[in-house]
Every structure is written in structure tokens, then in C-alpha cells.
């Protein structure tokens, strides 16, 4: 259903844009001088209208991408530090689990747990 809705909207939109581009092939010069329309001080070379529109679209998408990337810098930094912390915690958990299993094996075999340093047992308990 979603695929059909997608096609129902985007195919006609694409055809309308394509028709607009083909119909507007005349050369257009962009002027940035609001005071002198006949002889602008700052004007671009003449290109087809569709080229200017596509250029502005790509510039807008590029600036939007840069803005989104810049606004996400704090989130990426936080995610990176949390990822490092998670890796450290997983490593510590695996080491503690292994020490606990070693202590349990010692208890099952009847070995003296007292031979192990008390500090290790306190680490396991906490």
C-alpha cells in the first residue's frame, strides 16, 4: 500500500518538475543589484532557468546537510563517550564474571578460598 502511495505522489511530481524544466529553457541572468535593473552592478552569466533552479536546490541541500551535521556534533560526542564507557563496563563485567566463576570452581573443588586475597573477594562481592 505504501509503495502505491509513493508512486501515486512522486511520479506525477517528477513529471511536473521535468515538464517545467523542459518548458523553461530560456537563458536567465541572476541580478543582485536591486537599484539598477537595466545595468546591474552584480549579475551572473546567463544560463537556462532549470540549471539555476537545480543549482539552488543542490546548494540548499548541501547547506542543510552541513547544518544538520554541525547541530549533531554534541550528540555524536556524547554517543562516542558513552560507547567508550559501555565497552569499559562490558570488559569489567566479563572480568568480574570470570573471577566469580573461578571462585565458584575453587569452592566446588573444595580448595581453600582463604588462599585467595581478601581484596579479590571484596571486588567480586561489590
Coordinates of C-alpha atoms in Angstrom, one line a residue:
X1 CA 0.0 0.0 0.0
X2 CA 2.8 2.4 0.9
X3 CA 4.6 1.7 -2.3
X4 CA 1.5 2.6 -4.3
X5 CA 1.0 5.9 -2.4
X6 CA 4.6 6.7 -3.0
X7 CA 4.2 6.1 -6.7
X8 CA 0.9 8.0 -6.8
X9 CA 2.5 11.1 -5.4
X10 CA 6.1 11.1 -6.7
X11 CA 5.7 10.0 -10.3
X12 CA 3.3 12.9 -11.1
X13 CA 5.5 15.3 -9.1
X14 CA 8.6 14.2 -11.0
X15 CA 6.8 14.6 -14.3
X16 CA 5.6 18.1 -13.4
X17 CA 9.1 19.2 -12.5
X18 CA 10.5 17.6 -15.7
X19 CA 7.9 19.4 -17.8
X20 CA 8.7 22.7 -16.0
X21 CA 12.4 22.2 -16.8
X22 CA 11.8 21.4 -20.4
X23 CA 9.4 24.3 -20.9
X24 CA 11.7 26.9 -19.3
X25 CA 14.9 26.6 -21.4
X26 CA 15.4 30.3 -21.9
X27 CA 18.5 31.9 -20.7
X28 CA 18.2 33.8 -17.4
X29 CA 20.7 36.1 -15.7
X30 CA 20.5 36.4 -11.9
X31 CA 21.0 40.0 -10.7
X32 CA 21.8 41.0 -7.2
X33 CA 21.5 44.8 -7.8
X34 CA 18.1 46.0 -6.6
X35 CA 18.7 49.6 -7.7
X36 CA 19.6 49.3 -11.3
X37 CA 17.7 46.6 -13.2
X38 CA 18.8 47.6 -16.7
X39 CA 22.5 47.6 -16.0
X40 CA 23.2 45.7 -12.7
X41 CA 26.5 46.1 -11.0
X42 CA 26.5 42.4 -9.9
X43 CA 24.9 39.9 -12.2
X44 CA 25.6 36.3 -13.2
X45 CA 26.2 34.9 -16.6
X46 CA 23.1 33.8 -18.5
X47 CA 22.2 30.1 -18.0
X48 CA 19.0 28.2 -18.6
X49 CA 16.4 28.6 -15.8
X50 CA 16.4 24.9 -15.0
X51 CA 20.1 25.0 -14.4
X52 CA 19.7 27.9 -11.9
X53 CA 16.9 26.0 -10.1
X54 CA 18.9 22.8 -9.8
X55 CA 21.9 24.7 -8.7
X56 CA 19.9 26.4 -5.9
X57 CA 18.4 23.1 -4.9
X58 CA 21.8 21.5 -4.6
X59 CA 23.2 24.4 -2.7
X60 CA 20.1 24.3 -0.3
X61 CA 20.5 20.5 0.2
X62 CA 24.3 21.0 0.9
X63 CA 23.8 23.8 3.4
X64 CA 21.0 21.8 5.1
X65 CA 23.3 18.8 5.3
X66 CA 26.1 20.9 6.8
X67 CA 23.8 22.5 9.3
X68 CA 22.4 19.1 10.4
X69 CA 25.9 17.7 10.7
X70 CA 27.0 20.7 12.8
X71 CA 24.0 20.6 15.1
X72 CA 24.6 16.9 15.8
X73 CA 28.2 17.4 16.9
X74 CA 27.2 17.4 20.7
X75 CA 25.1 14.2 20.3
X76 CA 27.9 12.4 18.4
X77 CA 30.4 13.4 21.1
X78 CA 28.1 12.1 23.8
X79 CA 27.4 8.9 21.9
X80 CA 31.2 8.3 21.4
X81 CA 32.0 8.8 25.1
X82 CA 29.0 6.6 26.2
X83 CA 30.2 3.9 23.7
X84 CA 33.7 4.0 25.3
X85 CA 32.2 3.8 28.8
X86 CA 30.0 0.8 27.7
X87 CA 33.0 -1.0 26.3
X88 CA 34.8 -0.5 29.6
X89 CA 31.8 -1.7 31.6
X90 CA 31.4 -4.8 29.5
X91 CA 35.1 -5.6 29.9
X92 CA 34.9 -5.1 33.7
X93 CA 31.8 -7.2 33.8
X94 CA 33.4 -10.0 31.9
X95 CA 36.5 -9.9 34.1
X96 CA 34.3 -9.9 37.3
X97 CA 32.2 -12.8 35.9
X98 CA 35.3 -14.8 35.2
X99 CA 36.7 -14.1 38.7
X100 CA 33.4 -15.2 40.2
X101 CA 33.4 -18.4 38.1
X102 CA 37.0 -19.1 39.2
X103 CA 35.9 -18.7 42.9
X104 CA 32.9 -21.0 42.4
X105 CA 35.2 -23.6 40.8
X106 CA 37.5 -23.3 43.8
X107 CA 34.6 -23.8 46.2
X108 CA 33.2 -26.8 44.2
X109 CA 36.6 -28.5 44.2
X110 CA 37.0 -27.9 47.9
X111 CA 40.0 -25.7 47.6
X112 CA 40.7 -23.2 50.3
X113 CA 39.1 -19.9 49.4
X114 CA 41.1 -18.4 52.1
X115 CA 44.2 -18.7 49.9
X116 CA 42.8 -16.0 47.7
X117 CA 43.4 -12.4 48.8
X118 CA 40.5 -10.8 50.6
X119 CA 40.6 -7.8 48.3
X120 CA 39.7 -10.0 45.3
X121 CA 36.7 -11.4 47.2
X122 CA 35.6 -7.8 48.1
X123 CA 35.8 -6.8 44.4
X124 CA 33.7 -9.8 43.5
X125 CA 31.1 -9.0 46.1
X126 CA 30.7 -5.4 45.1

